[in-house]
Amino acid sequence: MQQDVKTRFPAPFLSRAFKSAAAVALAAGLSLTGLPAASQNLFAPAITVNDEVITRYELEQRARFQAALRVPGDPLETAREELINDRLKLEVMEQAGIQLSEEDITAGMEELAGRANLSLNEFLTALQQQGVAPQTLRDFTKVGLGWREFTRARFLSRARPTPEEIDRAMGSAGTGSVQVLLSEFIVPINEQNAAQVEELIEQVAQLKSYDSFSTAATQYSAAASRNEGGRLPWMPLTKLPPQLQEVVLALQPGEISEPMPLQNAVALFQMRGVREVEGAAPQYSAIEYASFYLPGGRTPETLAAARNVVNTVDTCEDFYGLAKGQDPSVLEIQSLPPADIPRDIALELAKLDPGETSTMLTRNNGQTLMVLMLCGRTADLGEGASRETVANALTAQRLTSLTDSYLEQLRADARIDIK
């Protein structure tokens, strides 16, 4: 079947399982308080779904698996809901004649392990240390892969946006463009604070309101926006880094993104609003920026020196005078396609107008402070990869909506008995 849009969005069963920034920390030894203890009736029915049985053993195993992956929420509750959904999915997959090969399932398991930066054997060993049997991972993977195949076959053609809808989202139709209203939460991460940051990110990712996210940003975020509760002003979608555009377009108002790794930091974004405005938003083929490096990291002395630099320069050319006589590595002025710019730099540049500066970023494990200035943006008269990015994001968003609605209908029509 010919496709207008390449569907390179994340596999749904993967993104759901790996919500946290660290993906999984299995070797730490997690508390499984509240999970069912071993008993002689583990294989007794715990739930029936359209006469299909879910045993207490399956429920315990999925709960341990959920806890090991740090899936938000109570492990037993989430395990119960996921297993009910799995039975409904398996029934539909069987009716559709979907069968997966052992090679496909193993490849899916390896992909899951790779998300945790482990080999499959290492991943299985770590899970077994938490009391999770290999068959539990296999069953989880089989349902996820099969459901993805089924939903794409059933809904993908309906989920693909038309050229006009892509034009509208990109603002290239001449009738309007999309602006987004975001809040950000950015915290530095290193080997010393990784565990604490991972726990903090998980807690913030589960917040449900704008005010609670704002309070967390004020208290913990390292970004300059913390003074505004993490709130950023309205900005054209096209100003954001290409990687973030796709993430943002998939968010509903109030929803918080999955953790986005930056250099020496982790970021979360909350969607506060989307609007269409008159006039086409420009696309950019290149962004020119200057990076001036000061030793000392974010010490008071270095921050004071950075303020002096900011007060001295008005344009990127002014940095040449400051760098004169110093090692050439203290200054970089470069023009790059948006997709080639490091994420943390691209995010800061999105907030700047030409000639404006930021002193929020560091390099060399926090030992070097970067004074960043936006020199200018080069307009792109073509469409290029950004069009594909927008199309993929719209497709993923619609596919998720159609799939969720279909699953809700399956649950409404099902006979579900929880023992």
Tab-separated table of C-alpha atoms in Angstrom:
chain	number	residue	atom	x	y	z
A	1	MET	CA	0.000	0.000	0.000
A	2	GLN	CA	1.412	3.378	-0.983
A	3	GLN	CA	1.934	5.774	1.885
A	4	ASP	CA	1.948	9.557	1.656
A	5	VAL	CA	3.701	9.888	4.962
A	6	LYS	CA	6.459	7.830	6.524
A	7	THR	CA	5.208	6.535	9.856
A	8	ARG	CA	8.289	6.754	12.027
A	9	PHE	CA	6.477	7.579	15.268
A	10	PRO	CA	7.244	5.548	18.410
A	11	ALA	CA	5.677	2.147	18.920
A	12	PRO	CA	2.775	2.670	21.372
A	13	PHE	CA	3.675	-0.282	23.583
A	14	LEU	CA	7.217	1.068	23.959
A	15	SER	CA	6.389	4.658	24.830
A	16	ARG	CA	3.856	3.568	27.457
A	17	ALA	CA	6.302	1.280	29.207
A	18	PHE	CA	9.255	3.664	29.287
A	19	LYS	CA	7.725	6.851	30.682
A	20	SER	CA	10.577	7.779	33.023
A	21	ALA	CA	13.788	9.545	32.064
A	22	ALA	CA	15.972	6.626	33.107
A	23	ALA	CA	13.672	4.110	31.384
A	24	VAL	CA	14.280	1.477	34.030
A	25	ALA	CA	16.530	1.005	37.053
A	26	LEU	CA	16.022	-2.683	37.669
A	27	ALA	CA	19.197	-3.390	39.558
A	28	ALA	CA	18.333	-0.948	42.355
A	29	GLY	CA	15.979	-3.365	44.093
A	30	LEU	CA	12.441	-1.983	44.119
A	31	SER	CA	9.941	-2.276	46.942
A	32	LEU	CA	6.995	-4.377	45.872
A	33	THR	CA	4.865	-3.700	48.933
A	34	GLY	CA	1.239	-4.445	48.237
A	35	LEU	CA	1.841	-7.018	45.524
A	36	PRO	CA	0.228	-10.410	46.072
A	37	ALA	CA	2.321	-12.834	48.063
A	38	ALA	CA	2.970	-16.324	46.795
A	39	SER	CA	0.063	-18.641	47.487
A	40	GLN	CA	-1.233	-22.053	46.553
A	41	ASN	CA	-3.998	-20.484	44.432
A	42	LEU	CA	-1.833	-18.404	42.120
A	43	PHE	CA	-3.384	-20.048	39.090
A	44	ALA	CA	-6.939	-19.457	40.244
A	45	PRO	CA	-8.937	-16.945	38.154
A	46	ALA	CA	-8.519	-13.320	39.196
A	47	ILE	CA	-10.433	-11.769	36.278
A	48	THR	CA	-12.464	-13.062	33.368
A	49	VAL	CA	-12.830	-11.098	30.147
A	50	ASN	CA	-15.405	-12.490	27.726
A	51	ASP	CA	-14.864	-15.915	29.371
A	52	GLU	CA	-11.066	-15.629	28.973
A	53	VAL	CA	-9.318	-16.133	32.317
A	54	ILE	CA	-6.584	-13.942	33.834
A	55	THR	CA	-4.944	-15.851	36.686
A	56	ARG	CA	-3.637	-14.456	39.939
A	57	TYR	CA	-0.170	-15.472	38.780
A	58	GLU	CA	-0.506	-13.327	35.637
A	59	LEU	CA	-1.731	-10.430	37.745
A	60	GLU	CA	1.185	-10.750	40.139
A	61	GLN	CA	3.682	-11.051	37.309
A	62	ARG	CA	2.356	-7.998	35.464
A	63	ALA	CA	2.316	-5.989	38.697
A	64	ARG	CA	5.954	-6.858	39.322
A	65	PHE	CA	6.762	-5.999	35.723
A	66	GLN	CA	4.968	-2.636	36.026
A	67	ALA	CA	6.828	-1.875	39.254
A	68	ALA	CA	10.189	-2.830	37.733
A	69	LEU	CA	9.574	-0.486	34.799
A	70	ARG	CA	8.434	2.248	37.181
A	71	VAL	CA	5.146	2.680	35.368
A	72	PRO	CA	3.265	5.496	37.185
A	73	GLY	CA	0.451	4.467	39.494
A	74	ASP	CA	-0.302	1.538	41.776
A	75	PRO	CA	1.263	-1.610	40.232
A	76	LEU	CA	-1.743	-3.816	40.984
A	77	GLU	CA	-4.244	-1.341	39.584
A	78	THR	CA	-2.277	-0.667	36.418
A	79	ALA	CA	-1.589	-4.395	35.972
A	80	ARG	CA	-5.294	-5.182	36.246
A	81	GLU	CA	-6.227	-2.556	33.666
A	82	GLU	CA	-3.452	-3.534	31.264
A	83	LEU	CA	-4.255	-7.256	31.434
A	84	ILE	CA	-7.945	-6.612	30.755
A	85	ASN	CA	-6.935	-4.534	27.751
A	86	ASP	CA	-4.523	-7.258	26.634
A	87	ARG	CA	-7.258	-9.902	26.602
A	88	LEU	CA	-9.457	-7.649	24.478
A	89	LYS	CA	-6.577	-6.940	22.121
A	90	LEU	CA	-5.699	-10.623	21.775
A	91	GLU	CA	-9.299	-11.448	20.916
A	92	VAL	CA	-9.368	-8.815	18.169
A	93	MET	CA	-5.946	-9.851	16.872
A	94	GLU	CA	-7.062	-13.490	16.639
A	95	GLN	CA	-10.194	-12.483	14.721
A	96	ALA	CA	-8.020	-10.451	12.343
A	97	GLY	CA	-5.690	-13.403	11.784
A	98	ILE	CA	-2.594	-11.604	13.102
A	99	GLN	CA	0.214	-13.974	13.988
A	100	LEU	CA	3.726	-13.013	15.012
A	101	SER	CA	6.837	-15.071	14.396
A	102	GLU	CA	9.253	-15.922	17.183
A	103	GLU	CA	11.807	-13.761	15.377
A	104	ASP	CA	9.461	-10.757	15.524
A	105	ILE	CA	8.770	-11.229	19.223
A	106	THR	CA	12.454	-11.637	20.055
A	107	ALA	CA	13.283	-8.494	18.076
A	108	GLY	CA	10.611	-6.613	20.026
A	109	MET	CA	12.040	-7.835	23.318
A	110	GLU	CA	15.507	-6.735	22.216
A	111	GLU	CA	14.121	-3.313	21.356
A	112	LEU	CA	12.624	-3.007	24.828
A	113	ALA	CA	15.921	-4.027	26.380
A	114	GLY	CA	17.734	-1.505	24.207
A	115	ARG	CA	15.547	1.279	25.604
A	116	ALA	CA	17.073	0.439	28.985
A	117	ASN	CA	20.577	0.310	27.446
A	118	LEU	CA	20.783	-3.414	28.142
A	119	SER	CA	21.163	-6.532	26.055
A	120	LEU	CA	18.178	-8.885	26.072
A	121	ASN	CA	19.968	-11.341	28.373
A	122	GLU	CA	20.896	-8.534	30.771
A	123	PHE	CA	17.333	-7.243	30.684
A	124	LEU	CA	15.851	-10.671	31.417
A	125	THR	CA	18.330	-11.222	34.243
A	126	ALA	CA	17.471	-7.865	35.808
A	127	LEU	CA	13.761	-8.619	35.540
A	128	GLN	CA	14.217	-12.038	37.111
A	129	GLN	CA	15.967	-10.370	40.044
A	130	GLN	CA	12.662	-8.555	40.583
A	131	GLY	CA	10.673	-11.792	40.361
A	132	VAL	CA	9.523	-11.294	36.750
A	133	ALA	CA	9.549	-14.399	34.556
A	134	PRO	CA	10.807	-14.187	30.945
A	135	GLN	CA	7.372	-15.322	29.714
A	136	THR	CA	5.848	-12.158	31.176
A	137	LEU	CA	8.104	-9.998	29.016
A	138	ARG	CA	7.341	-12.186	26.012
A	139	ASP	CA	3.571	-11.916	26.518
A	140	PHE	CA	3.791	-8.161	26.971
A	141	THR	CA	5.847	-7.797	23.797
A	142	LYS	CA	3.614	-10.093	21.755
A	143	VAL	CA	0.478	-8.108	22.570
A	144	GLY	CA	2.183	-4.788	21.970
A	145	LEU	CA	3.564	-5.728	18.580
A	146	GLY	CA	0.372	-7.418	17.430
A	147	TRP	CA	-1.816	-4.542	18.538
A	148	ARG	CA	0.423	-2.073	16.745
A	149	GLU	CA	0.129	-4.138	13.561
A	150	PHE	CA	-3.661	-4.377	13.901
A	151	THR	CA	-4.265	-0.687	14.634
A	152	ARG	CA	-2.043	0.465	11.799
A	153	ALA	CA	-3.854	-1.808	9.361
A	154	ARG	CA	-7.257	-0.657	10.584
A	155	PHE	CA	-6.735	3.046	11.277
A	156	LEU	CA	-3.583	4.304	9.529
A	157	SER	CA	-5.339	5.359	6.339
A	158	ARG	CA	-7.808	7.406	8.398
A	159	ALA	CA	-5.041	8.875	10.550
A	160	ARG	CA	-2.933	10.267	7.723
A	161	PRO	CA	-3.388	14.032	7.312
A	162	THR	CA	-4.225	15.544	3.952
A	163	PRO	CA	-1.713	17.888	2.276
A	164	GLU	CA	-4.009	20.776	3.219
A	165	GLU	CA	-4.006	19.743	6.882
A	166	ILE	CA	-0.213	19.516	6.872
A	167	ASP	CA	-0.032	22.962	5.250
A	168	ARG	CA	-2.311	24.359	7.919
A	169	ALA	CA	-0.273	22.853	10.775
A	170	MET	CA	2.930	24.195	9.243
A	171	GLY	CA	1.477	27.575	8.433
A	172	SER	CA	2.576	27.208	4.818
A	173	ALA	CA	-0.874	27.483	3.262
A	174	GLY	CA	-0.843	31.227	3.647
A	175	THR	CA	-4.030	31.236	5.738
A	176	GLY	CA	-2.595	30.786	9.208
A	177	SER	CA	0.024	29.107	11.346
A	178	VAL	CA	0.208	27.212	14.609
A	179	GLN	CA	1.495	28.678	17.859
A	180	VAL	CA	1.973	26.745	21.083
A	181	LEU	CA	1.951	27.734	24.739
A	182	LEU	CA	4.291	25.571	26.798
A	183	SER	CA	5.681	25.278	30.288
A	184	GLU	CA	9.121	23.731	30.767
A	185	PHE	CA	10.836	21.890	33.601
A	186	ILE	CA	14.581	21.370	33.156
A	187	VAL	CA	16.959	19.899	35.729
A	188	PRO	CA	20.687	19.157	35.426
A	189	ILE	CA	21.719	15.512	35.742
A	190	ASN	CA	25.085	13.874	36.414
A	191	GLU	CA	26.434	10.670	37.903
A	192	GLN	CA	26.138	12.028	41.444
A	193	ASN	CA	22.486	13.126	41.318
A	194	ALA	CA	21.068	10.753	38.692
A	195	ALA	CA	18.913	8.734	41.102
A	196	GLN	CA	17.419	11.839	42.729
A	197	VAL	CA	16.736	13.494	39.366
A	198	GLU	CA	15.084	10.360	37.988
A	199	GLU	CA	12.772	10.204	40.999
A	200	LEU	CA	11.963	13.910	40.718
A	201	ILE	CA	11.240	13.637	36.989
A	202	GLU	CA	8.909	10.695	37.596
A	203	GLN	CA	6.991	12.656	40.239
A	204	VAL	CA	6.642	15.768	38.107
A	205	ALA	CA	5.620	13.711	35.045
A	206	GLN	CA	2.580	12.485	36.991
A	207	LEU	CA	1.283	15.944	37.961
A	208	LYS	CA	-2.245	16.663	36.779
A	209	SER	CA	-2.657	20.442	36.918
A	210	TYR	CA	-1.041	23.574	35.506
A	211	ASP	CA	-0.533	25.019	38.991
A	212	SER	CA	1.249	21.952	40.366
A	213	PHE	CA	3.588	21.828	37.354
A	214	SER	CA	4.263	25.562	37.771
A	215	THR	CA	5.016	25.113	41.471
A	216	ALA	CA	7.456	22.293	40.700
A	217	ALA	CA	9.179	24.400	38.025
A	218	THR	CA	9.535	27.327	40.416
A	219	GLN	CA	11.060	25.115	43.076
A	220	TYR	CA	13.264	22.744	41.080
A	221	SER	CA	13.745	23.822	37.447
A	222	ALA	CA	17.134	25.220	36.472
A	223	ALA	CA	15.781	27.128	33.447
A	224	ALA	CA	15.386	30.899	33.539
A	225	SER	CA	11.643	30.352	33.091
A	226	ARG	CA	11.459	29.081	36.685
A	227	ASN	CA	10.864	32.704	37.693
A	228	GLU	CA	7.626	32.473	35.676
A	229	GLY	CA	6.692	29.047	37.002
A	230	GLY	CA	8.207	27.440	33.918
A	231	ARG	CA	5.746	29.258	31.652
A	232	LEU	CA	6.992	30.200	28.191
A	233	PRO	CA	5.208	32.776	26.006
A	234	TRP	CA	3.285	31.880	22.845
A	235	MET	CA	5.727	30.914	20.115
A	236	PRO	CA	5.438	29.619	16.542
A	237	LEU	CA	5.725	25.862	16.352
A	238	THR	CA	8.435	26.260	13.695
A	239	LYS	CA	10.740	27.996	16.196
A	240	LEU	CA	11.008	24.873	18.307
A	241	PRO	CA	13.693	22.229	17.676
A	242	PRO	CA	12.437	19.705	15.087
A	243	GLN	CA	12.632	16.898	17.650
A	244	LEU	CA	10.414	18.868	20.044
A	245	GLN	CA	7.864	19.874	17.387
A	246	GLU	CA	6.767	16.273	16.965
A	247	VAL	CA	6.540	15.744	20.732
A	248	VAL	CA	4.549	18.941	21.287
A	249	LEU	CA	2.038	18.262	18.530
A	250	ALA	CA	1.143	14.959	20.169
A	251	LEU	CA	0.240	16.593	23.517
A	252	GLN	CA	-3.233	17.526	24.664
A	253	PRO	CA	-3.712	20.656	26.847
A	254	GLY	CA	-2.564	19.861	30.362
A	255	GLU	CA	-0.592	16.801	29.255
A	256	ILE	CA	3.084	16.470	30.140
A	257	SER	CA	5.604	15.098	27.664
A	258	GLU	CA	7.791	12.108	28.222
A	259	PRO	CA	11.223	13.099	29.577
A	260	MET	CA	13.499	14.531	26.897
A	261	PRO	CA	17.241	14.047	27.480
A	262	LEU	CA	19.398	17.113	26.892
A	263	GLN	CA	23.135	17.473	27.370
A	264	ASN	CA	23.701	17.208	31.132
A	265	ALA	CA	19.979	17.738	31.773
A	266	VAL	CA	16.482	16.268	31.453
A	267	ALA	CA	13.419	18.256	30.351
A	268	LEU	CA	9.647	17.927	30.637
A	269	PHE	CA	7.142	20.071	28.756
A	270	GLN	CA	3.513	20.736	29.594
A	271	MET	CA	1.100	21.842	26.883
A	272	ARG	CA	-0.973	24.840	27.972
A	273	GLY	CA	-2.517	25.789	24.651
A	274	VAL	CA	-2.493	25.625	20.868
A	275	ARG	CA	-3.868	28.290	18.558
A	276	GLU	CA	-3.963	29.221	14.908
A	277	VAL	CA	-2.987	32.758	13.971
A	278	GLU	CA	-3.132	34.703	10.757
A	279	GLY	CA	-0.079	34.629	8.518
A	280	ALA	CA	2.258	31.837	7.586
A	281	ALA	CA	5.026	30.941	10.026
A	282	PRO	CA	8.482	30.904	8.460
A	283	GLN	CA	10.476	27.715	8.051
A	284	TYR	CA	14.221	27.838	8.684
A	285	SER	CA	16.966	26.172	6.684
A	286	ALA	CA	19.754	27.301	9.031
A	287	ILE	CA	20.264	29.020	12.377
A	288	GLU	CA	23.437	30.933	13.152
A	289	TYR	CA	24.551	31.253	16.743
A	290	ALA	CA	27.599	32.087	18.835
A	291	SER	CA	28.866	30.058	21.811
A	292	PHE	CA	31.367	31.782	24.110
A	293	TYR	CA	32.843	29.542	26.819
A	294	LEU	CA	33.891	30.586	30.313
A	295	PRO	CA	35.686	28.206	32.725
A	296	GLY	CA	34.210	27.740	36.162
A	297	GLY	CA	30.694	26.480	35.456
A	298	ARG	CA	27.881	28.168	37.340
A	299	THR	CA	30.001	29.531	40.164
A	300	PRO	CA	29.149	33.083	41.315
A	301	GLU	CA	32.391	34.365	39.824
A	302	THR	CA	31.753	32.822	36.414
A	303	LEU	CA	28.126	33.981	36.365
A	304	ALA	CA	29.330	37.501	37.128
A	305	ALA	CA	31.839	37.244	34.265
A	306	ALA	CA	29.039	36.042	31.990
A	307	ARG	CA	26.921	39.077	32.884
A	308	ASN	CA	29.835	41.303	31.932
A	309	VAL	CA	30.085	39.498	28.582
A	310	VAL	CA	26.348	39.922	27.954
A	311	ASN	CA	26.575	43.641	28.754
A	312	THR	CA	29.514	44.007	26.368
A	313	VAL	CA	28.122	42.379	23.215
A	314	ASP	CA	25.263	43.472	20.977
A	315	THR	CA	25.900	41.227	17.970
A	316	CYS	CA	27.702	37.961	17.318
A	317	GLU	CA	30.572	39.858	15.674
A	318	ASP	CA	31.317	41.521	19.026
A	319	PHE	CA	32.475	38.169	20.405
A	320	TYR	CA	35.502	38.245	18.112
A	321	GLY	CA	36.890	41.165	20.091
A	322	LEU	CA	36.400	39.337	23.390
A	323	ALA	CA	38.068	36.195	22.052
A	324	LYS	CA	41.061	38.002	20.573
A	325	GLY	CA	44.311	36.658	21.994
A	326	GLN	CA	42.636	33.700	23.688
A	327	ASP	CA	42.571	30.046	22.725
A	328	PRO	CA	40.371	29.681	19.604
A	329	SER	CA	38.235	27.095	21.424
A	330	VAL	CA	36.625	29.774	23.621
A	331	LEU	CA	34.401	30.924	20.731
A	332	GLU	CA	32.299	29.081	18.175
A	333	ILE	CA	30.121	30.860	15.643
A	334	GLN	CA	28.337	28.437	13.367
A	335	SER	CA	25.341	28.148	11.092
A	336	LEU	CA	23.583	24.773	11.133
A	337	PRO	CA	20.312	23.227	9.928
A	338	PRO	CA	17.853	23.126	12.857
A	339	ALA	CA	17.956	19.327	12.989
A	340	ASP	CA	21.756	19.362	13.468
A	341	ILE	CA	21.778	21.698	16.465
A	342	PRO	CA	22.103	20.008	19.890
A	343	ARG	CA	18.729	19.829	21.614
A	344	ASP	CA	19.573	22.004	24.599
A	345	ILE	CA	21.047	24.741	22.400
A	346	ALA	CA	18.129	24.547	19.959
A	347	LEU	CA	15.656	24.903	22.829
A	348	GLU	CA	17.400	28.011	24.178
A	349	LEU	CA	17.663	29.528	20.685
A	350	ALA	CA	13.911	29.047	20.229
A	351	LYS	CA	13.369	31.538	23.061
A	352	LEU	CA	15.700	34.175	21.620
A	353	ASP	CA	15.485	36.902	19.014
A	354	PRO	CA	18.619	37.870	17.038
A	355	GLY	CA	21.112	39.590	19.328
A	356	GLU	CA	19.631	38.133	22.523
A	357	THR	CA	21.682	35.912	24.838
A	358	SER	CA	21.295	33.022	27.269
A	359	THR	CA	23.622	31.878	30.048
A	360	MET	CA	21.653	28.773	31.058
A	361	LEU	CA	23.820	26.085	29.438
A	362	THR	CA	27.079	24.414	30.437
A	363	ARG	CA	29.539	22.020	28.892
A	364	ASN	CA	32.389	19.820	30.147
A	365	ASN	CA	30.192	18.169	32.816
A	366	GLY	CA	29.095	21.519	34.147
A	367	GLN	CA	32.611	22.929	34.436
A	368	THR	CA	32.281	25.378	31.531
A	369	LEU	CA	29.583	28.033	31.210
A	370	MET	CA	28.253	28.855	27.748
A	371	VAL	CA	27.202	32.364	26.757
A	372	LEU	CA	24.850	31.703	23.860
A	373	MET	CA	23.682	34.340	21.355
A	374	LEU	CA	21.299	33.959	18.428
A	375	CYS	CA	22.878	35.592	15.396
A	376	GLY	CA	20.030	35.009	12.978
A	377	ARG	CA	17.741	32.553	11.215
A	378	THR	CA	17.803	31.786	7.498
A	379	ALA	CA	14.334	31.363	6.017
A	380	ASP	CA	13.647	28.162	4.098
A	381	LEU	CA	11.565	28.636	0.981
A	382	GLY	CA	11.119	24.892	0.596
A	383	GLU	CA	9.428	22.312	2.778
A	384	GLY	CA	12.002	19.591	3.455
A	385	ALA	CA	12.121	17.398	6.521
A	386	SER	CA	9.975	19.685	8.703
A	387	ARG	CA	6.933	18.797	6.609
A	388	GLU	CA	7.573	15.102	7.224
A	389	THR	CA	7.993	15.782	10.949
A	390	VAL	CA	4.636	17.573	11.171
A	391	ALA	CA	2.911	14.891	9.100
A	392	ASN	CA	4.313	12.118	11.298
A	393	ALA	CA	3.220	13.914	14.467
A	394	LEU	CA	-0.310	14.508	13.172
A	395	THR	CA	-0.552	10.867	12.091
A	396	ALA	CA	0.651	9.578	15.457
A	397	GLN	CA	-1.731	11.857	17.349
A	398	ARG	CA	-4.735	10.758	15.309
A	399	LEU	CA	-3.754	7.094	15.378
A	400	THR	CA	-3.540	7.222	19.174
A	401	SER	CA	-6.942	8.893	19.408
A	402	LEU	CA	-8.607	6.376	17.067
A	403	THR	CA	-6.978	3.430	18.840
A	404	ASP	CA	-7.925	4.648	22.324
A	405	SER	CA	-11.531	5.209	21.266
A	406	TYR	CA	-11.721	1.732	19.742
A	407	LEU	CA	-10.302	0.129	22.894
A	408	GLU	CA	-12.779	2.027	25.057
A	409	GLN	CA	-15.606	0.648	22.910
A	410	LEU	CA	-14.243	-2.884	23.236
A	411	ARG	CA	-14.232	-2.507	27.025
A	412	ALA	CA	-17.761	-1.104	27.034
A	413	ASP	CA	-19.016	-4.107	25.051
A	414	ALA	CA	-17.044	-6.724	27.023
A	415	ARG	CA	-18.127	-8.952	29.898
A	416	ILE	CA	-15.555	-8.281	32.608
A	417	ASP	CA	-15.700	-10.028	35.980
A	418	ILE	CA	-13.115	-9.104	38.625
A	419	LYS	CA	-13.014	-11.771	41.342
